[in-house]
Amino acid sequence: MTTTIHLHTAFTVDKVDPRIFGGFLEHLGRAVYEGVYDPASIHADDLGCRTDVLDALKRLRFTAMRYPGGNFVSGYHWQDAVGPRDKRPLTRDLAWQSLETNQFGPDEFVQLSERMDWTPMMAVNLGTGTPEEARNWLEYCNIDGGSRYANLRREHGYEKPHNIKLWCLGNEMDGPWQIGHVPAETYAISAQQTARMMKMCDPSIELVVCGSCAPELPTYLEWDRQVLEHCRDEVEYLSVHRYVGNPDNDTEDFLAVTNSIDRQIEATDSVCRAVHHTRKTRRRVYLSFDEWNVWYRARTGEHVDGRGKFAPPLLEEVYNLEDALVAAGFLNSFIRHADSVKIANLAQIVNVIAPILTKGDEMLIQSIFYPIEMYSKRREGTSLQLRLDGPRYTSKQYGEVDYVDASAILDGNRLSVFLVNRDLNKPMEVKIKIGDASVVKLLDAEVVTGKDPRAANSYDCPNLVRSQSYEDISIEGGVATISLPPMSVYAGTLEIAK
Ligand code: AHR
């Protein structure tokens, strides 16, 4: 079977914002404690962070890193987690029914971010917190000195401001499970007040307001419209979240979910554009897809209930080959929508629905790690429009889809193509034809594939699903033909010439 992808270097979508390769670290389960921060580990560095985990995370080149939650943030008071460690209280986190020692807090997170070259993306508490508490935290972080909270930061040993530019106005406030969940208008008013105070404190910041966190909720899109009606001039981004799964063990259908991610982005963006035009606002609000992943196996019962313990094992999904293909599908969708999606955060980064697991001092790389690494390496440049002609199939839930899911990024004379072959049994020939240029040669390419969609890495067999370099390509008359194995993710960079 053959799929042809038609491109033209002038038919661009937009520059790919590097922040779509963001991550998310929440005080949840073993993400912070035993995940990134474990002073007792043989891998601990001077900050108490695990160098084995950090080295693996560096390979993913995360940009914006969202912190400290998540559902956790809706009951979080930042002042509990700053200053001398022996004075920090033990607190009870109601979102995940866990005990929080506050030994790792926002100041430590900023230090870690500097070390990792992450852009901190802080979420304030709009569940039980107030606009004033949020504004105080901003003063603590961004104001040089001379006033109460700025001076407090200095007393804590941080002379220079942290200068945090990206802030989220709460988390998933449309979700009935959220601490402090309220109707759209109530949230919108509080978000607007918080935004105003925060920007009065530091006008240089950018803000993300909570949009709909799941298409299944009855308030989907209507929530977004109401929130934007109130906050449109105060915020830069509207948040979008999405978790997907394969509870019916139907791989073909699961792989087609990318269709619905496209629709979710387009529908939410259409609300942003509609409010922009009807209200004649100064500028358009863009999308921050700040939680995305596969999450369905560890989503109920003991997996989400910490039973009052410190660092309980929660949301510890084990990822397989088909999940890696779906992760690549999310990234393709973000790249294809580079004109509206400016930030996206993989939820999350270690132990909790994550590409990396730890057990004692051991570490395991999961299947979804590889597509993220393969894409992130090739992320610089401009997304190109694609015209794709090839065989299709009809999925149960998501309608007709192409067997090949694709995206492309152009960076000078380097063209990176990202392909997912959703055919479970047959290989696919993919032809890359560029209207105004020729493919000269393959620079490098990698693939993740396998025969069993449920194959997953384990501590006994850690390399079952992984990327391998891949050179199965022919180039004739300026057209590249890539032979994709069945059930595969491919990322390759081609040199092109005009
Ligand atoms: O990422 C896990 C949880 O999923 C987050 O805490 C919450 O925002 C979402 O429901």
Short mmCIF file of C-alpha atoms and ligand atoms in Angstrom, two decimals:
data_model
loop_
_atom_site.label_atom_id
_atom_site.label_comp_id
_atom_site.label_asym_id
_atom_site.label_seq_id
_atom_site.Cartn_x
_atom_site.Cartn_y
_atom_site.Cartn_z
CA MET A 1 0.00 0.00 0.00
CA THR A 2 1.18 3.54 -0.72
CA THR A 3 0.46 6.91 0.88
CA THR A 4 1.66 10.08 -0.79
CA ILE A 5 2.33 13.20 1.24
CA HIS A 6 2.34 16.42 -0.79
CA LEU A 7 4.17 19.41 0.68
CA HIS A 8 5.23 22.86 -0.52
CA THR A 9 7.75 24.95 1.36
CA ALA A 10 5.55 28.06 1.01
CA PHE A 11 2.47 26.35 2.46
CA THR A 12 3.26 26.82 6.10
CA VAL A 13 1.07 26.60 9.21
CA ASP A 14 3.22 28.55 11.68
CA LYS A 15 6.51 28.33 13.54
CA VAL A 16 6.44 25.42 15.95
CA ASP A 17 6.51 26.87 19.45
CA PRO A 18 9.13 24.87 21.39
CA ARG A 19 6.83 25.05 24.38
CA ILE A 20 4.63 22.33 22.84
CA PHE A 21 7.36 20.04 24.17
CA GLY A 22 6.47 20.89 27.75
CA GLY A 23 6.08 18.61 30.76
CA PHE A 24 4.18 18.53 34.02
CA LEU A 25 5.40 17.74 37.54
CA GLU A 26 2.70 17.45 40.18
CA HIS A 27 2.91 16.68 43.87
CA LEU A 28 1.14 13.40 43.26
CA GLY A 29 2.14 9.87 44.18
CA ARG A 30 5.85 9.27 43.58
CA ALA A 31 6.35 12.02 40.99
CA VAL A 32 8.23 14.52 43.17
CA TYR A 33 9.32 12.28 46.07
CA GLU A 34 11.11 9.13 44.81
CA GLY A 35 10.78 10.54 41.27
CA VAL A 36 12.82 13.71 40.78
CA TYR A 37 13.64 14.38 44.44
CA ASP A 38 15.13 11.66 46.59
CA PRO A 39 17.99 12.84 48.81
CA ALA A 40 18.45 9.29 50.11
CA SER A 41 19.09 7.84 46.66
CA ILE A 42 22.61 6.89 45.57
CA HIS A 43 21.85 9.05 42.52
CA ALA A 44 21.07 12.22 44.53
CA ASP A 45 22.88 15.43 43.55
CA ASP A 46 23.52 18.48 45.75
CA LEU A 47 19.83 19.49 45.43
CA GLY A 48 18.71 16.01 46.46
CA CYS A 49 17.51 15.31 42.93
CA ARG A 50 18.08 12.01 41.14
CA THR A 51 20.70 12.42 38.44
CA ASP A 52 19.66 9.20 36.65
CA VAL A 53 16.10 10.56 36.26
CA LEU A 54 17.29 14.04 35.31
CA ASP A 55 19.69 12.65 32.70
CA ALA A 56 16.85 10.69 31.09
CA LEU A 57 14.55 13.73 31.23
CA LYS A 58 17.24 15.84 29.54
CA ARG A 59 16.95 13.57 26.51
CA LEU A 60 13.32 14.70 26.12
CA ARG A 61 14.35 18.39 26.03
CA PHE A 62 11.30 19.60 27.95
CA THR A 63 10.62 23.33 27.72
CA ALA A 64 7.70 24.67 29.80
CA MET A 65 7.37 22.64 33.00
CA ARG A 66 4.01 22.96 34.78
CA TYR A 67 4.08 22.77 38.60
CA PRO A 68 2.88 22.02 41.36
CA GLY A 69 -0.43 20.59 40.03
CA GLY A 70 -2.91 19.47 38.81
CA ASN A 71 -5.70 18.68 41.21
CA PHE A 72 -3.13 19.06 43.99
CA VAL A 73 -2.82 22.80 43.44
CA SER A 74 -6.48 23.46 44.28
CA GLY A 75 -5.72 22.92 47.99
CA TYR A 76 -2.11 24.13 47.98
CA HIS A 77 -0.73 27.07 49.93
CA TRP A 78 2.66 28.07 48.59
CA GLN A 79 3.81 29.54 51.91
CA ASP A 80 3.73 26.03 53.43
CA ALA A 81 6.52 25.00 51.08
CA VAL A 82 9.07 27.86 51.23
CA GLY A 83 11.70 28.84 53.80
CA PRO A 84 13.65 26.64 56.22
CA ARG A 85 12.76 22.99 55.65
CA ASP A 86 12.47 22.15 59.34
CA LYS A 87 9.73 24.76 59.73
CA ARG A 88 7.59 23.52 56.83
CA PRO A 89 4.37 21.82 57.96
CA LEU A 90 3.16 18.34 57.14
CA THR A 91 -0.07 18.88 55.25
CA ARG A 92 -2.89 16.65 54.08
CA ASP A 93 -3.57 16.73 50.35
CA LEU A 94 -7.25 16.05 49.79
CA ALA A 95 -7.06 15.71 46.00
CA TRP A 96 -4.99 12.53 46.18
CA GLN A 97 -5.62 11.72 49.86
CA SER A 98 -1.90 11.86 50.58
CA LEU A 99 0.52 13.32 53.09
CA GLU A 100 2.69 16.18 51.86
CA THR A 101 5.95 16.99 53.68
CA ASN A 102 6.60 20.17 51.68
CA GLN A 103 10.31 19.31 51.68
CA PHE A 104 10.38 20.07 47.96
CA GLY A 105 8.70 23.38 47.18
CA PRO A 106 8.54 26.08 44.53
CA ASP A 107 11.98 27.51 45.29
CA GLU A 108 13.57 24.08 44.87
CA PHE A 109 11.54 23.65 41.68
CA VAL A 110 12.97 26.89 40.30
CA GLN A 111 16.51 25.73 41.09
CA LEU A 112 15.82 22.42 39.38
CA SER A 113 14.32 24.22 36.37
CA GLU A 114 17.47 26.31 35.99
CA ARG A 115 19.55 23.16 36.06
CA MET A 116 17.30 21.45 33.51
CA ASP A 117 16.74 24.50 31.28
CA TRP A 118 12.98 24.30 31.88
CA THR A 119 10.70 27.34 31.75
CA PRO A 120 8.70 27.20 35.00
CA MET A 121 4.94 27.30 34.43
CA MET A 122 3.44 27.85 37.87
CA ALA A 123 -0.18 27.14 38.71
CA VAL A 124 -1.87 29.16 41.45
CA ASN A 125 -4.58 27.82 43.74
CA LEU A 126 -8.02 29.03 42.68
CA GLY A 127 -9.78 26.17 44.49
CA THR A 128 -9.28 27.18 48.13
CA GLY A 129 -6.88 30.05 47.43
CA THR A 130 -7.63 33.70 46.82
CA PRO A 131 -6.58 36.21 44.17
CA GLU A 132 -4.50 37.89 46.84
CA GLU A 133 -2.62 34.72 47.74
CA ALA A 134 -1.77 34.31 44.06
CA ARG A 135 -0.58 37.87 43.76
CA ASN A 136 1.52 37.50 46.90
CA TRP A 137 3.24 34.47 45.41
CA LEU A 138 3.97 36.42 42.24
CA GLU A 139 5.48 39.23 44.33
CA TYR A 140 7.59 36.64 46.17
CA CYS A 141 8.86 35.27 42.84
CA ASN A 142 9.23 38.27 40.56
CA ILE A 143 9.72 41.49 42.52
CA ASP A 144 13.28 42.45 43.34
CA GLY A 145 12.81 43.55 46.95
CA GLY A 146 11.55 46.30 49.22
CA SER A 147 8.14 44.83 49.98
CA ARG A 148 6.97 42.02 52.24
CA TYR A 149 6.94 38.95 49.98
CA ALA A 150 9.87 40.03 47.83
CA ASN A 151 11.87 40.51 51.03
CA LEU A 152 10.74 37.11 52.26
CA ARG A 153 12.27 35.48 49.18
CA ARG A 154 15.53 37.28 49.90
CA GLU A 155 15.40 36.11 53.52
CA HIS A 156 15.07 32.59 52.16
CA GLY A 157 18.37 33.00 50.35
CA TYR A 158 17.21 33.92 46.86
CA GLU A 159 18.67 37.38 46.22
CA LYS A 160 17.57 37.64 42.63
CA PRO A 161 13.91 37.34 41.58
CA HIS A 162 12.91 34.02 40.05
CA ASN A 163 11.29 35.93 37.20
CA ILE A 164 8.59 33.41 36.39
CA LYS A 165 6.78 34.49 33.26
CA LEU A 166 4.14 31.82 32.77
CA TRP A 167 1.30 31.26 35.27
CA CYS A 168 -1.86 29.13 35.24
CA LEU A 169 -5.00 30.47 36.88
CA GLY A 170 -5.96 27.29 38.76
CA ASN A 171 -6.52 23.81 37.40
CA GLU A 172 -9.49 22.06 35.77
CA MET A 173 -12.00 24.25 37.55
CA ASP A 174 -14.77 22.87 35.28
CA GLY A 175 -14.26 19.35 36.69
CA PRO A 176 -16.77 18.35 39.41
CA TRP A 177 -13.90 16.48 41.14
CA GLN A 178 -11.88 19.65 41.55
CA ILE A 179 -11.55 21.14 45.04
CA GLY A 180 -13.44 24.43 44.81
CA HIS A 181 -15.22 23.53 41.54
CA VAL A 182 -17.74 26.25 40.70
CA PRO A 183 -19.90 27.23 37.70
CA ALA A 184 -18.14 28.86 34.77
CA GLU A 185 -19.09 32.42 35.59
CA THR A 186 -18.01 32.18 39.22
CA TYR A 187 -14.62 30.85 38.17
CA ALA A 188 -14.34 33.41 35.39
CA ILE A 189 -14.85 36.30 37.82
CA SER A 190 -12.27 34.97 40.24
CA ALA A 191 -9.82 34.25 37.40
CA GLN A 192 -10.31 37.76 36.05
CA GLN A 193 -9.73 39.35 39.46
CA THR A 194 -6.64 37.21 39.98
CA ALA A 195 -5.33 38.04 36.51
CA ARG A 196 -5.80 41.76 37.10
CA MET A 197 -3.99 41.73 40.43
CA MET A 198 -1.18 39.57 39.08
CA LYS A 199 -0.63 41.80 36.07
CA MET A 200 -0.72 44.91 38.28
CA CYS A 201 2.09 43.28 40.24
CA ASP A 202 4.08 42.24 37.13
CA PRO A 203 2.69 43.22 33.72
CA SER A 204 5.29 41.14 31.90
CA ILE A 205 3.75 37.76 32.81
CA GLU A 206 1.62 35.54 30.58
CA LEU A 207 -1.47 33.81 31.93
CA VAL A 208 -3.31 30.58 31.15
CA VAL A 209 -6.98 30.45 32.11
CA CYS A 210 -8.79 27.13 32.67
CA GLY A 211 -10.72 25.93 29.66
CA SER A 212 -12.65 22.67 29.34
CA CYS A 213 -10.65 19.73 30.64
CA ALA A 214 -12.58 16.97 28.86
CA PRO A 215 -14.88 16.84 25.83
CA GLU A 216 -17.20 14.47 27.76
CA LEU A 217 -18.21 17.13 30.30
CA PRO A 218 -21.64 18.70 29.73
CA THR A 219 -20.14 22.20 29.92
CA TYR A 220 -17.62 21.47 27.09
CA LEU A 221 -16.97 24.65 25.04
CA GLU A 222 -19.77 26.59 26.76
CA TRP A 223 -17.44 26.84 29.79
CA ASP A 224 -14.68 28.14 27.51
CA ARG A 225 -16.96 30.74 25.96
CA GLN A 226 -18.10 32.09 29.34
CA VAL A 227 -14.58 32.16 30.75
CA LEU A 228 -13.24 33.99 27.71
CA GLU A 229 -16.10 36.49 27.76
CA HIS A 230 -14.81 37.61 31.18
CA CYS A 231 -11.08 37.10 30.87
CA ARG A 232 -10.36 37.71 27.17
CA ASP A 233 -8.30 40.87 27.70
CA GLU A 234 -6.46 39.54 30.72
CA VAL A 235 -5.13 36.18 29.54
CA GLU A 236 -2.89 34.92 26.76
CA TYR A 237 -3.87 31.24 26.70
CA LEU A 238 -6.84 28.97 27.31
CA SER A 239 -6.06 25.52 28.69
CA VAL A 240 -7.09 22.25 27.02
CA HIS A 241 -6.63 18.79 28.63
CA ARG A 242 -7.10 15.31 27.22
CA TYR A 243 -6.49 11.78 28.45
CA VAL A 244 -7.28 8.83 26.20
CA GLY A 245 -7.37 5.06 26.61
CA ASN A 246 -8.13 1.67 25.13
CA PRO A 247 -10.40 -0.05 27.68
CA ASP A 248 -12.01 -2.26 24.98
CA ASN A 249 -8.67 -3.55 23.73
CA ASP A 250 -9.42 -2.38 20.19
CA THR A 251 -6.07 -1.14 18.87
CA GLU A 252 -7.31 0.05 15.46
CA ASP A 253 -9.93 2.19 17.09
CA PHE A 254 -7.55 3.48 19.77
CA LEU A 255 -5.01 4.58 17.16
CA ALA A 256 -7.73 6.60 15.40
CA VAL A 257 -8.19 8.79 18.49
CA THR A 258 -5.88 11.39 16.91
CA ASN A 259 -8.86 12.44 14.78
CA SER A 260 -10.72 13.52 17.86
CA ILE A 261 -7.69 15.40 19.23
CA ASP A 262 -7.67 17.43 16.00
CA ARG A 263 -11.40 18.15 16.44
CA GLN A 264 -10.92 19.15 20.10
CA ILE A 265 -8.20 21.64 19.18
CA GLU A 266 -10.17 23.06 16.28
CA ALA A 267 -13.41 23.38 18.27
CA THR A 268 -11.70 25.08 21.22
CA ASP A 269 -9.74 27.37 18.94
CA SER A 270 -12.98 28.31 17.17
CA VAL A 271 -14.35 29.55 20.51
CA CYS A 272 -11.21 31.66 21.01
CA ARG A 273 -11.56 33.10 17.51
CA ALA A 274 -15.30 33.72 17.92
CA VAL A 275 -14.82 35.67 21.16
CA HIS A 276 -11.93 37.55 19.58
CA HIS A 277 -14.07 38.65 16.63
CA THR A 278 -17.42 39.25 18.32
CA ARG A 279 -15.88 41.20 21.19
CA LYS A 280 -13.29 42.92 19.02
CA THR A 281 -10.59 42.11 21.52
CA ARG A 282 -7.07 43.40 21.20
CA ARG A 283 -5.59 40.00 20.46
CA ARG A 284 -6.47 36.36 20.06
CA VAL A 285 -6.17 33.89 22.93
CA TYR A 286 -4.12 30.79 21.97
CA LEU A 287 -4.27 27.25 23.30
CA SER A 288 -2.21 25.74 26.09
CA PHE A 289 -2.76 21.96 25.83
CA ASP A 290 -1.28 21.63 29.28
CA GLU A 291 -2.19 18.03 30.14
CA TRP A 292 -2.14 15.19 27.63
CA ASN A 293 -1.41 11.49 27.70
CA VAL A 294 -2.78 7.97 27.69
CA TRP A 295 -4.37 7.26 31.07
CA TYR A 296 -6.98 4.60 31.74
CA ARG A 297 -5.49 1.56 33.52
CA ALA A 298 -4.48 3.29 36.75
CA ARG A 299 -7.36 5.72 36.91
CA THR A 300 -9.70 4.44 39.63
CA GLY A 301 -9.72 2.89 43.14
CA GLU A 302 -6.35 2.29 44.79
CA HIS A 303 -4.57 4.03 41.89
CA VAL A 304 -5.99 7.42 42.84
CA ASP A 305 -6.36 7.08 46.60
CA GLY A 306 -3.23 7.71 48.64
CA ARG A 307 -4.91 6.53 51.90
CA GLY A 308 -3.19 9.19 53.94
CA LYS A 309 0.31 8.01 53.01
CA PHE A 310 3.41 9.95 51.96
CA ALA A 311 4.46 9.34 48.33
CA PRO A 312 2.06 6.45 47.66
CA PRO A 313 2.30 4.73 44.24
CA LEU A 314 -0.51 6.44 42.30
CA LEU A 315 -1.38 6.62 38.56
CA GLU A 316 1.54 4.32 37.71
CA GLU A 317 0.54 3.42 34.16
CA VAL A 318 2.69 0.88 32.34
CA TYR A 319 2.94 1.97 28.72
CA ASN A 320 3.04 -0.29 25.67
CA LEU A 321 3.69 -0.03 21.94
CA GLU A 322 0.21 1.19 20.98
CA ASP A 323 0.48 3.95 23.61
CA ALA A 324 3.72 5.10 21.96
CA LEU A 325 1.86 5.40 18.64
CA VAL A 326 -0.89 7.42 20.31
CA ALA A 327 1.67 9.71 22.01
CA ALA A 328 3.13 10.37 18.55
CA GLY A 329 -0.41 11.07 17.31
CA PHE A 330 -0.83 13.78 19.98
CA LEU A 331 2.44 15.40 18.88
CA ASN A 332 1.45 15.24 15.20
CA SER A 333 -1.78 16.98 16.04
CA PHE A 334 0.02 19.76 17.99
CA ILE A 335 2.48 20.29 15.12
CA ARG A 336 -0.32 20.37 12.54
CA HIS A 337 -2.03 23.04 14.68
CA ALA A 338 1.08 25.14 15.30
CA ASP A 339 -0.98 28.25 14.55
CA SER A 340 -3.22 27.71 17.59
CA VAL A 341 -1.42 25.38 20.03
CA LYS A 342 1.47 27.32 21.59
CA ILE A 343 2.07 25.26 24.73
CA ALA A 344 1.51 21.57 25.44
CA ASN A 345 2.57 19.56 28.48
CA LEU A 346 3.00 15.84 28.67
CA ALA A 347 1.29 14.75 31.88
CA GLN A 348 3.48 13.78 33.59
CA ILE A 349 7.25 13.21 33.67
CA VAL A 350 8.18 10.53 36.21
CA ASN A 351 6.31 7.66 37.94
CA VAL A 352 2.86 9.26 37.56
CA ILE A 353 1.52 8.55 34.01
CA ALA A 354 5.07 9.02 32.87
CA PRO A 355 7.74 8.06 30.35
CA ILE A 356 10.06 7.10 33.24
CA LEU A 357 9.49 4.84 36.25
CA THR A 358 11.69 4.36 39.29
CA LYS A 359 11.95 1.46 41.73
CA GLY A 360 14.42 2.07 44.55
CA ASP A 361 17.56 3.19 42.78
CA GLU A 362 16.55 1.56 39.49
CA MET A 363 14.96 3.40 36.60
CA LEU A 364 12.93 2.17 33.63
CA ILE A 365 12.27 3.96 30.35
CA GLN A 366 8.74 3.33 29.07
CA SER A 367 7.55 3.08 25.46
CA ILE A 368 6.12 6.61 25.22
CA PHE A 369 9.56 8.05 26.00
CA TYR A 370 10.86 7.24 22.52
CA PRO A 371 8.46 9.12 20.22
CA ILE A 372 8.80 12.19 22.45
CA GLU A 373 12.58 12.00 22.22
CA MET A 374 12.48 11.42 18.45
CA TYR A 375 10.16 14.37 17.84
CA SER A 376 11.77 16.73 20.31
CA LYS A 377 15.17 16.35 18.63
CA ARG A 378 13.65 17.62 15.39
CA ARG A 379 11.30 20.28 16.70
CA GLU A 380 12.94 23.48 15.44
CA GLY A 381 11.27 25.12 12.45
CA THR A 382 7.93 25.76 10.82
CA SER A 383 5.04 23.36 10.52
CA LEU A 384 4.01 22.63 6.92
CA GLN A 385 0.53 21.96 5.62
CA LEU A 386 0.10 18.40 4.41
CA ARG A 387 -2.03 16.92 1.67
CA LEU A 388 -2.16 13.20 2.27
CA ASP A 389 -3.47 10.68 -0.29
CA GLY A 390 -3.59 7.08 0.81
CA PRO A 391 -5.69 4.21 2.09
CA ARG A 392 -8.12 4.79 4.93
CA TYR A 393 -10.12 2.74 7.41
CA THR A 394 -13.29 3.28 9.36
CA SER A 395 -12.82 3.31 13.11
CA LYS A 396 -15.66 2.56 15.55
CA GLN A 397 -15.57 5.78 17.51
CA TYR A 398 -13.66 8.30 15.42
CA GLY A 399 -14.94 7.86 11.87
CA GLU A 400 -12.78 7.45 8.78
CA VAL A 401 -9.05 7.92 9.23
CA ASP A 402 -5.93 7.62 7.09
CA TYR A 403 -3.75 4.66 7.94
CA VAL A 404 -0.87 7.14 8.10
CA ASP A 405 -0.96 10.00 10.57
CA ALA A 406 1.65 12.65 9.77
CA SER A 407 3.20 16.04 10.41
CA ALA A 408 6.19 17.91 8.97
CA ILE A 409 8.58 20.64 10.15
CA LEU A 410 10.81 22.65 7.82
CA ASP A 411 14.00 24.23 9.14
CA GLY A 412 16.01 25.80 6.28
CA ASN A 413 17.02 22.93 4.05
CA ARG A 414 16.13 20.31 6.65
CA LEU A 415 12.72 18.74 6.44
CA SER A 416 11.61 16.52 9.31
CA VAL A 417 8.70 14.19 8.72
CA PHE A 418 6.82 12.41 11.49
CA LEU A 419 4.73 9.40 10.55
CA VAL A 420 2.58 6.86 12.34
CA ASN A 421 1.54 3.72 10.46
CA ARG A 422 -1.72 2.62 12.09
CA ASP A 423 -1.98 -0.52 10.02
CA LEU A 424 -1.55 -3.39 12.46
CA ASN A 425 -0.38 -5.92 9.90
CA LYS A 426 0.83 -4.31 6.69
CA PRO A 427 3.80 -2.13 5.89
CA MET A 428 3.18 1.17 4.12
CA GLU A 429 5.21 2.94 1.46
CA VAL A 430 5.14 6.67 2.13
CA LYS A 431 6.17 8.98 -0.70
CA ILE A 432 7.27 12.51 0.24
CA LYS A 433 6.75 14.90 -2.69
CA ILE A 434 7.65 18.56 -2.26
CA GLY A 435 6.06 20.82 -4.88
CA ASP A 436 8.91 23.33 -5.07
CA ALA A 437 11.89 21.29 -3.84
CA SER A 438 13.61 17.93 -4.11
CA VAL A 439 14.70 15.54 -1.44
CA VAL A 440 18.49 15.19 -1.66
CA LYS A 441 19.34 12.71 1.06
CA LEU A 442 18.37 11.23 4.37
CA LEU A 443 20.19 12.85 7.29
CA ASP A 444 18.92 10.57 10.04
CA ALA A 445 15.79 8.66 11.01
CA GLU A 446 14.46 6.49 13.79
CA VAL A 447 11.55 4.16 14.19
CA VAL A 448 9.66 2.50 17.04
CA THR A 449 7.82 -0.66 16.05
CA GLY A 450 6.95 -4.21 17.09
CA LYS A 451 4.53 -7.03 16.49
CA ASP A 452 2.52 -6.88 19.69
CA PRO A 453 0.61 -3.66 20.41
CA ARG A 454 0.58 -4.58 24.10
CA ALA A 455 4.34 -5.13 24.36
CA ALA A 456 5.74 -3.07 27.25
CA ASN A 457 9.15 -2.60 28.82
CA SER A 458 9.73 -4.01 32.30
CA TYR A 459 12.64 -4.10 34.74
CA ASP A 460 13.35 -7.66 33.49
CA CYS A 461 13.03 -6.74 29.83
CA PRO A 462 13.76 -3.00 29.59
CA ASN A 463 14.37 -2.75 25.83
CA LEU A 464 11.37 -4.49 24.32
CA VAL A 465 9.96 -1.25 22.93
CA ARG A 466 12.53 1.32 21.93
CA SER A 467 13.68 3.48 19.04
CA GLN A 468 16.18 2.24 16.49
CA SER A 469 17.88 4.10 13.72
CA TYR A 470 16.19 3.37 10.40
CA GLU A 471 17.48 3.80 6.90
CA ASP A 472 14.87 2.10 4.76
CA ILE A 473 14.37 4.88 2.24
CA SER A 474 14.87 5.37 -1.48
CA ILE A 475 15.20 8.72 -3.21
CA GLU A 476 14.43 9.05 -6.90
CA GLY A 477 13.77 12.20 -8.91
CA GLY A 478 13.63 14.26 -5.70
CA VAL A 479 10.89 12.10 -4.19
CA ALA A 480 11.60 10.07 -1.06
CA THR A 481 9.91 6.73 -0.49
CA ILE A 482 9.97 5.53 3.09
CA SER A 483 8.96 1.96 3.90
CA LEU A 484 7.12 2.03 7.18
CA PRO A 485 6.74 -1.20 9.13
CA PRO A 486 3.24 -2.05 10.40
CA MET A 487 2.38 -0.40 13.73
CA SER A 488 5.24 2.06 13.76
CA VAL A 489 6.27 5.61 14.62
CA TYR A 490 8.86 7.18 12.32
CA ALA A 491 10.77 10.46 12.64
CA GLY A 492 13.24 11.32 9.94
CA THR A 493 15.15 14.37 8.75
CA LEU A 494 15.78 14.88 5.04
CA GLU A 495 18.00 17.36 3.30
CA ILE A 496 16.11 19.17 0.57
CA ALA A 497 17.13 21.55 -2.24
CA LYS A 498 15.22 23.95 -4.48
O1 AHR B 1 -2.39 14.46 35.71
C1 AHR B 1 -3.22 13.85 36.63
C2 AHR B 1 -4.46 14.67 36.95
O2 AHR B 1 -5.28 14.71 35.82
C3 AHR B 1 -4.21 16.12 37.27
O3 AHR B 1 -3.92 16.33 38.60
C4 AHR B 1 -5.53 16.76 36.92
O4 AHR B 1 -5.38 18.09 36.52
C5 AHR B 1 -6.09 15.87 35.84
O5 AHR B 1 -7.40 15.50 36.09
#
